[in-house]
Amino acid sequence: KRYLDMFGGIVTVSVGHCHPKVNAALKEQVDTLWHTTNIYMHPKVHEYAEKLVAKMPGDLKNVYFVNSGSEANDLAMMMARLYTGHNDIISFRNAYHGASPYTMGLTAHSTWRYPLPGVANGIHHVMNPDPYTGLWGGNNCRDSPVQTTRHCDCSGKTGQDCCAATMYYEQLEQTFKYSLPRGKVAAMFAESIQGVGGTVQYPKGYLKRAADLVRANGGLFVADEVQSGFGRTGEHYWGFEGHGVMPDIVTMAKGIGNGFPIGAVITSRKVAEVLSQALHFNTFGGNPLASAVGMAVLDVIDEEELQKNSLEVGTYMLKGLERLRDKHDVIGDVRGKGLMIGVELVADKDTRQHLSAPHFVDIWEMCKDMGVLFGRGGLNANVLRIKPPMCLTNADVDFALHVLDQALEKHPANKEL
């Protein structure tokens, strides 16, 4: 049976399933050299490193290769603590940064937490600046073609004009005032747009102010680009660029390999040098197969202008979903940038009460049965996650919108509302 994949294997298939150029690069490398330890140099890892860091701004020119997003954030946590000499790390409630024993502490979803000792060691979860379900937010807050339907008193032209950003920032300041050692913070981790948490965007201007506060207290700002990187947000190659932030460390995975297991941590030389304090090694990080695939993915993104496509097709889809939101009471919010989109399903549009799991699953399954695969996210698992391969076309969008419209029309929950 034929399906339209609107989730990309959890935001991982970036340039298209079985892309011929990526496949060819892998097959050629398979027939040349599968693996050799990095103790003995092979050209692919160095060629790939140069090509990847060329995409980074500023002095972010040192890369460590790993195999997944959890590994990348795990290493970034260690590097931040080593570099600063501090232990305390900040992440947002509703954040997802991995599920390893180390990164599980960064992840702030009870649904992803095991009752293990030491998981939350030195990690503080601060209020999530969510303009839709949070305490504050309105219809000028987000950097998105679609805004919330909440009332807003501010103009939203710049970050300084956003009242919600200021109020969430004041809550962050309270954490620094009461819960952290003065001037001794190791890092703050932030997804540019929250992925597993349901495509949550922060109020404009908030993240830059938060990063400045962290640095003023001795810490590093770590941008988690595992889901939002490589042109997916459309306007920029990296999600953090949309916030006007220059990170100290950037972590990436998923779309970097179009489904092949690759991850990376990119930072400045001064931060990278902390790993010279002892031996550090990753058996499979930067192996010849991964490096060949990674280079091919970078080429395809550029050659096929997939960042531009993400902007144009993503905006087309967001506007179409906005029309469905205005038509169906079960759609509470539509949000995102480029081809990183979320659709929050609710039981009550005024209170923003989430749609129950059975109702959500019915709609989700109907879409699947009609040939469209959406993802599912959010703490209450009531958000359709739309992060397709970036080769998506307007015709694909029209089909996906039609299927979702039909599923909502047929579902009794929509009529009950």
PDB file of N, CA and C in Angstrom, residues 257-341:
ATOM      1  N   GLY A 257      21.496  12.415   8.505  1.00  0.00           N
ATOM      2  CA  GLY A 257      21.850  11.206   7.761  1.00  0.00           C
ATOM      3  C   GLY A 257      20.726  10.615   6.949  1.00  0.00           C
ATOM      4  N   ASN A 258      19.563  11.294   6.882  1.00  0.00           N
ATOM      5  CA  ASN A 258      18.431  10.813   6.087  1.00  0.00           C
ATOM      6  C   ASN A 258      18.007   9.389   6.467  1.00  0.00           C
ATOM      7  N   GLY A 259      18.222   9.033   7.715  1.00  0.00           N
ATOM      8  CA  GLY A 259      17.863   7.693   8.180  1.00  0.00           C
ATOM      9  C   GLY A 259      19.053   6.837   8.543  1.00  0.00           C
ATOM     10  N   PHE A 260      20.252   7.248   8.139  1.00  0.00           N
ATOM     11  CA  PHE A 260      21.468   6.535   8.556  1.00  0.00           C
ATOM     12  C   PHE A 260      21.875   7.073   9.930  1.00  0.00           C
ATOM     13  N   PRO A 261      22.318   6.218  10.854  1.00  0.00           N
ATOM     14  CA  PRO A 261      22.638   6.690  12.213  1.00  0.00           C
ATOM     15  C   PRO A 261      23.885   7.567  12.260  1.00  0.00           C
ATOM     16  N   ILE A 262      23.663   8.864  12.370  1.00  0.00           N
ATOM     17  CA  ILE A 262      24.748   9.847  12.490  1.00  0.00           C
ATOM     18  C   ILE A 262      24.312  10.900  13.505  1.00  0.00           C
ATOM     19  N   GLY A 263      25.237  11.375  14.298  1.00  0.00           N
ATOM     20  CA  GLY A 263      25.023  12.517  15.170  1.00  0.00           C
ATOM     21  C   GLY A 263      26.306  13.318  15.240  1.00  0.00           C
ATOM     22  N   ALA A 264      26.199  14.561  15.718  1.00  0.00           N
ATOM     23  CA  ALA A 264      27.396  15.392  15.797  1.00  0.00           C
ATOM     24  C   ALA A 264      27.235  16.451  16.881  1.00  0.00           C
ATOM     25  N   VAL A 265      28.374  16.839  17.431  1.00  0.00           N
ATOM     26  CA  VAL A 265      28.460  17.967  18.360  1.00  0.00           C
ATOM     27  C   VAL A 265      29.458  18.944  17.758  1.00  0.00           C
ATOM     28  N   ILE A 266      29.010  20.183  17.544  1.00  0.00           N
ATOM     29  CA  ILE A 266      29.884  21.202  16.955  1.00  0.00           C
ATOM     30  C   ILE A 266      30.043  22.338  17.953  1.00  0.00           C
ATOM     31  N   THR A 267      31.273  22.778  18.120  1.00  0.00           N
ATOM     32  CA  THR A 267      31.561  23.835  19.080  1.00  0.00           C
ATOM     33  C   THR A 267      32.809  24.594  18.634  1.00  0.00           C
ATOM     34  N   SER A 268      33.264  25.508  19.461  1.00  0.00           N
ATOM     35  CA  SER A 268      34.488  26.262  19.176  1.00  0.00           C
ATOM     36  C   SER A 268      35.701  25.467  19.641  1.00  0.00           C
ATOM     37  N   ARG A 269      36.848  25.855  19.158  1.00  0.00           N
ATOM     38  CA  ARG A 269      38.077  25.158  19.552  1.00  0.00           C
ATOM     39  C   ARG A 269      38.333  25.269  21.058  1.00  0.00           C
ATOM     40  N   LYS A 270      38.055  26.444  21.622  1.00  0.00           N
ATOM     41  CA  LYS A 270      38.355  26.626  23.049  1.00  0.00           C
ATOM     42  C   LYS A 270      37.502  25.695  23.916  1.00  0.00           C
ATOM     43  N   VAL A 271      36.262  25.441  23.505  1.00  0.00           N
ATOM     44  CA  VAL A 271      35.423  24.498  24.249  1.00  0.00           C
ATOM     45  C   VAL A 271      35.838  23.062  23.937  1.00  0.00           C
ATOM     46  N   ALA A 272      36.126  22.790  22.675  1.00  0.00           N
ATOM     47  CA  ALA A 272      36.480  21.424  22.265  1.00  0.00           C
ATOM     48  C   ALA A 272      37.732  20.922  22.970  1.00  0.00           C
ATOM     49  N   GLU A 273      38.645  21.828  23.282  1.00  0.00           N
ATOM     50  CA  GLU A 273      39.921  21.423  23.879  1.00  0.00           C
ATOM     51  C   GLU A 273      39.779  20.786  25.256  1.00  0.00           C
ATOM     52  N   VAL A 274      38.596  20.936  25.904  1.00  0.00           N
ATOM     53  CA  VAL A 274      38.445  20.326  27.233  1.00  0.00           C
ATOM     54  C   VAL A 274      38.532  18.806  27.146  1.00  0.00           C
ATOM     55  N   LEU A 275      38.235  18.229  25.981  1.00  0.00           N
ATOM     56  CA  LEU A 275      38.299  16.773  25.870  1.00  0.00           C
ATOM     57  C   LEU A 275      39.731  16.260  25.782  1.00  0.00           C
ATOM     58  N   SER A 276      40.685  17.167  25.721  1.00  0.00           N
ATOM     59  CA  SER A 276      42.084  16.732  25.750  1.00  0.00           C
ATOM     60  C   SER A 276      42.547  16.416  27.181  1.00  0.00           C
ATOM     61  N   GLN A 277      41.689  16.654  28.163  1.00  0.00           N
ATOM     62  CA  GLN A 277      42.048  16.374  29.558  1.00  0.00           C
ATOM     63  C   GLN A 277      42.162  14.875  29.825  1.00  0.00           C
ATOM     64  N   ALA A 278      41.508  14.089  28.994  1.00  0.00           N
ATOM     65  CA  ALA A 278      41.570  12.629  29.126  1.00  0.00           C
ATOM     66  C   ALA A 278      41.278  12.040  27.754  1.00  0.00           C
ATOM     67  N   LEU A 279      41.341  10.719  27.649  1.00  0.00           N
ATOM     68  CA  LEU A 279      41.045  10.076  26.376  1.00  0.00           C
ATOM     69  C   LEU A 279      39.549  10.129  26.094  1.00  0.00           C
ATOM     70  N   HIS A 280      39.192  10.398  24.854  1.00  0.00           N
ATOM     71  CA  HIS A 280      37.803  10.364  24.418  1.00  0.00           C
ATOM     72  C   HIS A 280      37.742   9.656  23.078  1.00  0.00           C
ATOM     73  N   PHE A 281      36.741   8.772  22.935  1.00  0.00           N
ATOM     74  CA  PHE A 281      36.689   7.961  21.714  1.00  0.00           C
ATOM     75  C   PHE A 281      35.261   7.509  21.463  1.00  0.00           C
ATOM     76  N   ASN A 282      34.860   7.441  20.204  1.00  0.00           N
ATOM     77  CA  ASN A 282      33.565   6.887  19.823  1.00  0.00           C
ATOM     78  C   ASN A 282      33.815   5.903  18.684  1.00  0.00           C
ATOM     79  N   THR A 283      33.561   4.647  18.920  1.00  0.00           N
ATOM     80  CA  THR A 283      33.925   3.600  17.963  1.00  0.00           C
ATOM     81  C   THR A 283      33.368   3.852  16.571  1.00  0.00           C
ATOM     82  N   PHE A 284      32.094   4.188  16.491  1.00  0.00           N
ATOM     83  CA  PHE A 284      31.453   4.313  15.184  1.00  0.00           C
ATOM     84  C   PHE A 284      31.289   5.752  14.711  1.00  0.00           C
ATOM     85  N   GLY A 285      31.558   6.722  15.571  1.00  0.00           N
ATOM     86  CA  GLY A 285      31.392   8.117  15.193  1.00  0.00           C
ATOM     87  C   GLY A 285      32.286   8.499  14.015  1.00  0.00           C
ATOM     88  N   GLY A 286      31.671   9.023  12.953  1.00  0.00           N
ATOM     89  CA  GLY A 286      32.441   9.439  11.788  1.00  0.00           C
ATOM     90  C   GLY A 286      32.982   8.297  10.963  1.00  0.00           C
ATOM     91  N   ASN A 287      32.364   7.122  11.039  1.00  0.00           N
ATOM     92  CA  ASN A 287      32.850   5.984  10.251  1.00  0.00           C
ATOM     93  C   ASN A 287      32.680   6.263   8.752  1.00  0.00           C
ATOM     94  N   PRO A 288      33.371   5.538   7.890  1.00  0.00           N
ATOM     95  CA  PRO A 288      33.328   5.846   6.454  1.00  0.00           C
ATOM     96  C   PRO A 288      31.928   5.826   5.850  1.00  0.00           C
ATOM     97  N   LEU A 289      31.092   4.877   6.264  1.00  0.00           N
ATOM     98  CA  LEU A 289      29.737   4.816   5.711  1.00  0.00           C
ATOM     99  C   LEU A 289      28.936   6.058   6.102  1.00  0.00           C
ATOM    100  N   ALA A 290      28.974   6.409   7.381  1.00  0.00           N
ATOM    101  CA  ALA A 290      28.234   7.574   7.859  1.00  0.00           C
ATOM    102  C   ALA A 290      28.731   8.855   7.196  1.00  0.00           C
ATOM    103  N   SER A 291      30.036   8.973   7.048  1.00  0.00           N
ATOM    104  CA  SER A 291      30.602  10.189   6.453  1.00  0.00           C
ATOM    105  C   SER A 291      30.190  10.330   4.991  1.00  0.00           C
ATOM    106  N   ALA A 292      30.199   9.231   4.258  1.00  0.00           N
ATOM    107  CA  ALA A 292      29.791   9.273   2.849  1.00  0.00           C
ATOM    108  C   ALA A 292      28.326   9.677   2.729  1.00  0.00           C
ATOM    109  N   VAL A 293      27.479   9.102   3.570  1.00  0.00           N
ATOM    110  CA  VAL A 293      26.058   9.451   3.555  1.00  0.00           C
ATOM    111  C   VAL A 293      25.857  10.912   3.947  1.00  0.00           C
ATOM    112  N   GLY A 294      26.528  11.344   5.007  1.00  0.00           N
ATOM    113  CA  GLY A 294      26.374  12.718   5.493  1.00  0.00           C
ATOM    114  C   GLY A 294      26.731  13.750   4.441  1.00  0.00           C
ATOM    115  N   MET A 295      27.818  13.504   3.694  1.00  0.00           N
ATOM    116  CA  MET A 295      28.199  14.439   2.633  1.00  0.00           C
ATOM    117  C   MET A 295      27.155  14.476   1.524  1.00  0.00           C
ATOM    118  N   ALA A 296      26.630  13.315   1.170  1.00  0.00           N
ATOM    119  CA  ALA A 296      25.612  13.270   0.113  1.00  0.00           C
ATOM    120  C   ALA A 296      24.351  14.020   0.534  1.00  0.00           C
ATOM    121  N   VAL A 297      23.961  13.899   1.798  1.00  0.00           N
ATOM    122  CA  VAL A 297      22.787  14.613   2.290  1.00  0.00           C
ATOM    123  C   VAL A 297      22.985  16.121   2.183  1.00  0.00           C
ATOM    124  N   LEU A 298      24.146  16.603   2.589  1.00  0.00           N
ATOM    125  CA  LEU A 298      24.431  18.037   2.478  1.00  0.00           C
ATOM    126  C   LEU A 298      24.343  18.503   1.032  1.00  0.00           C
ATOM    127  N   ASP A 299      24.874  17.696   0.119  1.00  0.00           N
ATOM    128  CA  ASP A 299      24.825  18.046  -1.306  1.00  0.00           C
ATOM    129  C   ASP A 299      23.388  18.139  -1.806  1.00  0.00           C
ATOM    130  N   VAL A 300      22.560  17.161  -1.444  1.00  0.00           N
ATOM    131  CA  VAL A 300      21.184  17.141  -1.925  1.00  0.00           C
ATOM    132  C   VAL A 300      20.402  18.346  -1.392  1.00  0.00           C
ATOM    133  N   ILE A 301      20.590  18.678  -0.126  1.00  0.00           N
ATOM    134  CA  ILE A 301      19.889  19.841   0.447  1.00  0.00           C
ATOM    135  C   ILE A 301      20.192  21.094  -0.367  1.00  0.00           C
ATOM    136  N   ASP A 302      21.464  21.255  -0.762  1.00  0.00           N
ATOM    137  CA  ASP A 302      21.853  22.434  -1.542  1.00  0.00           C
ATOM    138  C   ASP A 302      21.383  22.329  -2.990  1.00  0.00           C
ATOM    139  N   GLU A 303      21.659  21.207  -3.627  1.00  0.00           N
ATOM    140  CA  GLU A 303      21.362  21.060  -5.056  1.00  0.00           C
ATOM    141  C   GLU A 303      19.866  21.132  -5.358  1.00  0.00           C
ATOM    142  N   GLU A 304      19.050  20.589  -4.473  1.00  0.00           N
ATOM    143  CA  GLU A 304      17.609  20.573  -4.707  1.00  0.00           C
ATOM    144  C   GLU A 304      16.888  21.708  -3.984  1.00  0.00           C
ATOM    145  N   GLU A 305      17.667  22.613  -3.383  1.00  0.00           N
ATOM    146  CA  GLU A 305      17.122  23.796  -2.699  1.00  0.00           C
ATOM    147  C   GLU A 305      16.017  23.417  -1.708  1.00  0.00           C
ATOM    148  N   LEU A 306      16.326  22.457  -0.862  1.00  0.00           N
ATOM    149  CA  LEU A 306      15.314  21.938   0.043  1.00  0.00           C
ATOM    150  C   LEU A 306      14.998  22.902   1.189  1.00  0.00           C
ATOM    151  N   GLN A 307      15.944  23.756   1.532  1.00  0.00           N
ATOM    152  CA  GLN A 307      15.622  24.783   2.534  1.00  0.00           C
ATOM    153  C   GLN A 307      14.555  25.729   1.977  1.00  0.00           C
ATOM    154  N   LYS A 308      14.743  26.171   0.755  1.00  0.00           N
ATOM    155  CA  LYS A 308      13.749  27.028   0.101  1.00  0.00           C
ATOM    156  C   LYS A 308      12.421  26.301  -0.029  1.00  0.00           C
ATOM    157  N   ASN A 309      12.475  25.027  -0.383  1.00  0.00           N
ATOM    158  CA  ASN A 309      11.250  24.244  -0.507  1.00  0.00           C
ATOM    159  C   ASN A 309      10.526  24.123   0.828  1.00  0.00           C
ATOM    160  N   SER A 310      11.294  23.949   1.897  1.00  0.00           N
ATOM    161  CA  SER A 310      10.686  23.872   3.230  1.00  0.00           C
ATOM    162  C   SER A 310       9.924  25.150   3.552  1.00  0.00           C
ATOM    163  N   LEU A 311      10.519  26.284   3.203  1.00  0.00           N
ATOM    164  CA  LEU A 311       9.858  27.568   3.471  1.00  0.00           C
ATOM    165  C   LEU A 311       8.572  27.693   2.658  1.00  0.00           C
ATOM    166  N   GLU A 312       8.666  27.442   1.357  1.00  0.00           N
ATOM    167  CA  GLU A 312       7.524  27.684   0.476  1.00  0.00           C
ATOM    168  C   GLU A 312       6.406  26.666   0.688  1.00  0.00           C
ATOM    169  N   VAL A 313       6.756  25.384   0.690  1.00  0.00           N
ATOM    170  CA  VAL A 313       5.732  24.350   0.852  1.00  0.00           C
ATOM    171  C   VAL A 313       5.222  24.325   2.294  1.00  0.00           C
ATOM    172  N   GLY A 314       6.129  24.566   3.240  1.00  0.00           N
ATOM    173  CA  GLY A 314       5.712  24.602   4.639  1.00  0.00           C
ATOM    174  C   GLY A 314       4.732  25.724   4.913  1.00  0.00           C
ATOM    175  N   THR A 315       5.001  26.910   4.374  1.00  0.00           N
ATOM    176  CA  THR A 315       4.084  28.040   4.559  1.00  0.00           C
ATOM    177  C   THR A 315       2.738  27.743   3.899  1.00  0.00           C
ATOM    178  N   TYR A 316       2.780  27.132   2.721  1.00  0.00           N
ATOM    179  CA  TYR A 316       1.545  26.733   2.025  1.00  0.00           C
ATOM    180  C   TYR A 316       0.723  25.782   2.899  1.00  0.00           C
ATOM    181  N   MET A 317       1.408  24.848   3.540  1.00  0.00           N
ATOM    182  CA  MET A 317       0.693  23.893   4.386  1.00  0.00           C
ATOM    183  C   MET A 317       0.163  24.551   5.656  1.00  0.00           C
ATOM    184  N   LEU A 318       0.954  25.417   6.260  1.00  0.00           N
ATOM    185  CA  LEU A 318       0.516  26.098   7.479  1.00  0.00           C
ATOM    186  C   LEU A 318      -0.749  26.920   7.228  1.00  0.00           C
ATOM    187  N   LYS A 319      -0.791  27.605   6.101  1.00  0.00           N
ATOM    188  CA  LYS A 319      -1.976  28.401   5.795  1.00  0.00           C
ATOM    189  C   LYS A 319      -3.195  27.499   5.534  1.00  0.00           C
ATOM    190  N   GLY A 320      -2.950  26.348   4.903  1.00  0.00           N
ATOM    191  CA  GLY A 320      -4.039  25.398   4.704  1.00  0.00           C
ATOM    192  C   GLY A 320      -4.549  24.834   6.015  1.00  0.00           C
ATOM    193  N   LEU A 321      -3.638  24.536   6.925  1.00  0.00           N
ATOM    194  CA  LEU A 321      -4.027  24.032   8.243  1.00  0.00           C
ATOM    195  C   LEU A 321      -4.747  25.114   9.052  1.00  0.00           C
ATOM    196  N   GLU A 322      -4.361  26.357   8.848  1.00  0.00           N
ATOM    197  CA  GLU A 322      -5.056  27.458   9.526  1.00  0.00           C
ATOM    198  C   GLU A 322      -6.528  27.495   9.099  1.00  0.00           C
ATOM    199  N   ARG A 323      -6.778  27.256   7.823  1.00  0.00           N
ATOM    200  CA  ARG A 323      -8.165  27.219   7.353  1.00  0.00           C
ATOM    201  C   ARG A 323      -8.926  26.054   7.985  1.00  0.00           C
ATOM    202  N   LEU A 324      -8.254  24.915   8.144  1.00  0.00           N
ATOM    203  CA  LEU A 324      -8.905  23.779   8.811  1.00  0.00           C
ATOM    204  C   LEU A 324      -9.163  24.089  10.287  1.00  0.00           C
ATOM    205  N   ARG A 325      -8.259  24.815  10.917  1.00  0.00           N
ATOM    206  CA  ARG A 325      -8.473  25.215  12.321  1.00  0.00           C
ATOM    207  C   ARG A 325      -9.736  26.066  12.446  1.00  0.00           C
ATOM    208  N   ASP A 326      -9.922  26.980  11.507  1.00  0.00           N
ATOM    209  CA  ASP A 326     -11.096  27.849  11.555  1.00  0.00           C
ATOM    210  C   ASP A 326     -12.382  27.081  11.224  1.00  0.00           C
ATOM    211  N   LYS A 327     -12.250  25.959  10.549  1.00  0.00           N
ATOM    212  CA  LYS A 327     -13.418  25.151  10.162  1.00  0.00           C
ATOM    213  C   LYS A 327     -13.808  24.139  11.230  1.00  0.00           C
ATOM    214  N   HIS A 328     -12.823  23.525  11.881  1.00  0.00           N
ATOM    215  CA  HIS A 328     -13.083  22.424  12.816  1.00  0.00           C
ATOM    216  C   HIS A 328     -12.780  22.843  14.253  1.00  0.00           C
ATOM    217  N   ASP A 329     -13.741  22.672  15.137  1.00  0.00           N
ATOM    218  CA  ASP A 329     -13.543  23.034  16.543  1.00  0.00           C
ATOM    219  C   ASP A 329     -12.511  22.156  17.237  1.00  0.00           C
ATOM    220  N   VAL A 330     -12.272  20.978  16.697  1.00  0.00           N
ATOM    221  CA  VAL A 330     -11.336  20.051  17.344  1.00  0.00           C
ATOM    222  C   VAL A 330      -9.879  20.507  17.162  1.00  0.00           C
ATOM    223  N   ILE A 331      -9.609  21.395  16.217  1.00  0.00           N
ATOM    224  CA  ILE A 331      -8.248  21.935  16.049  1.00  0.00           C
ATOM    225  C   ILE A 331      -8.132  23.202  16.875  1.00  0.00           C
ATOM    226  N   GLY A 332      -7.317  23.152  17.923  1.00  0.00           N
ATOM    227  CA  GLY A 332      -7.133  24.308  18.783  1.00  0.00           C
ATOM    228  C   GLY A 332      -6.037  25.235  18.311  1.00  0.00           C
ATOM    229  N   ASP A 333      -4.961  24.660  17.763  1.00  0.00           N
ATOM    230  CA  ASP A 333      -3.815  25.497  17.396  1.00  0.00           C
ATOM    231  C   ASP A 333      -3.060  24.874  16.230  1.00  0.00           C
ATOM    232  N   VAL A 334      -2.537  25.737  15.379  1.00  0.00           N
ATOM    233  CA  VAL A 334      -1.635  25.362  14.290  1.00  0.00           C
ATOM    234  C   VAL A 334      -0.389  26.209  14.443  1.00  0.00           C
ATOM    235  N   ARG A 335       0.778  25.587  14.376  1.00  0.00           N
ATOM    236  CA  ARG A 335       2.004  26.350  14.640  1.00  0.00           C
ATOM    237  C   ARG A 335       3.191  25.737  13.916  1.00  0.00           C
ATOM    238  N   GLY A 336       4.268  26.503  13.853  1.00  0.00           N
ATOM    239  CA  GLY A 336       5.497  26.006  13.270  1.00  0.00           C
ATOM    240  C   GLY A 336       6.074  26.927  12.220  1.00  0.00           C
ATOM    241  N   LYS A 337       7.183  26.479  11.649  1.00  0.00           N
ATOM    242  CA  LYS A 337       7.884  27.197  10.575  1.00  0.00           C
ATOM    243  C   LYS A 337       8.384  26.168   9.581  1.00  0.00           C
ATOM    244  N   GLY A 338       8.364  26.543   8.292  1.00  0.00           N
ATOM    245  CA  GLY A 338       8.869  25.617   7.301  1.00  0.00           C
ATOM    246  C   GLY A 338       8.116  24.301   7.379  1.00  0.00           C
ATOM    247  N   LEU A 339       8.874  23.208   7.359  1.00  0.00           N
ATOM    248  CA  LEU A 339       8.260  21.881   7.448  1.00  0.00           C
ATOM    249  C   LEU A 339       8.469  21.270   8.837  1.00  0.00           C
ATOM    250  N   MET A 340       8.333  22.115   9.852  1.00  0.00           N
ATOM    251  CA  MET A 340       8.294  21.671  11.250  1.00  0.00           C
ATOM    252  C   MET A 340       7.009  22.235  11.840  1.00  0.00           C
ATOM    253  N   ILE A 341       5.953  21.416  11.804  1.00  0.00           N
ATOM    254  CA  ILE A 341       4.590  21.897  12.029  1.00  0.00           C
ATOM    255  C   ILE A 341       3.902  21.054  13.095  1.00  0.00           C
TER     256      ILE A 341
END
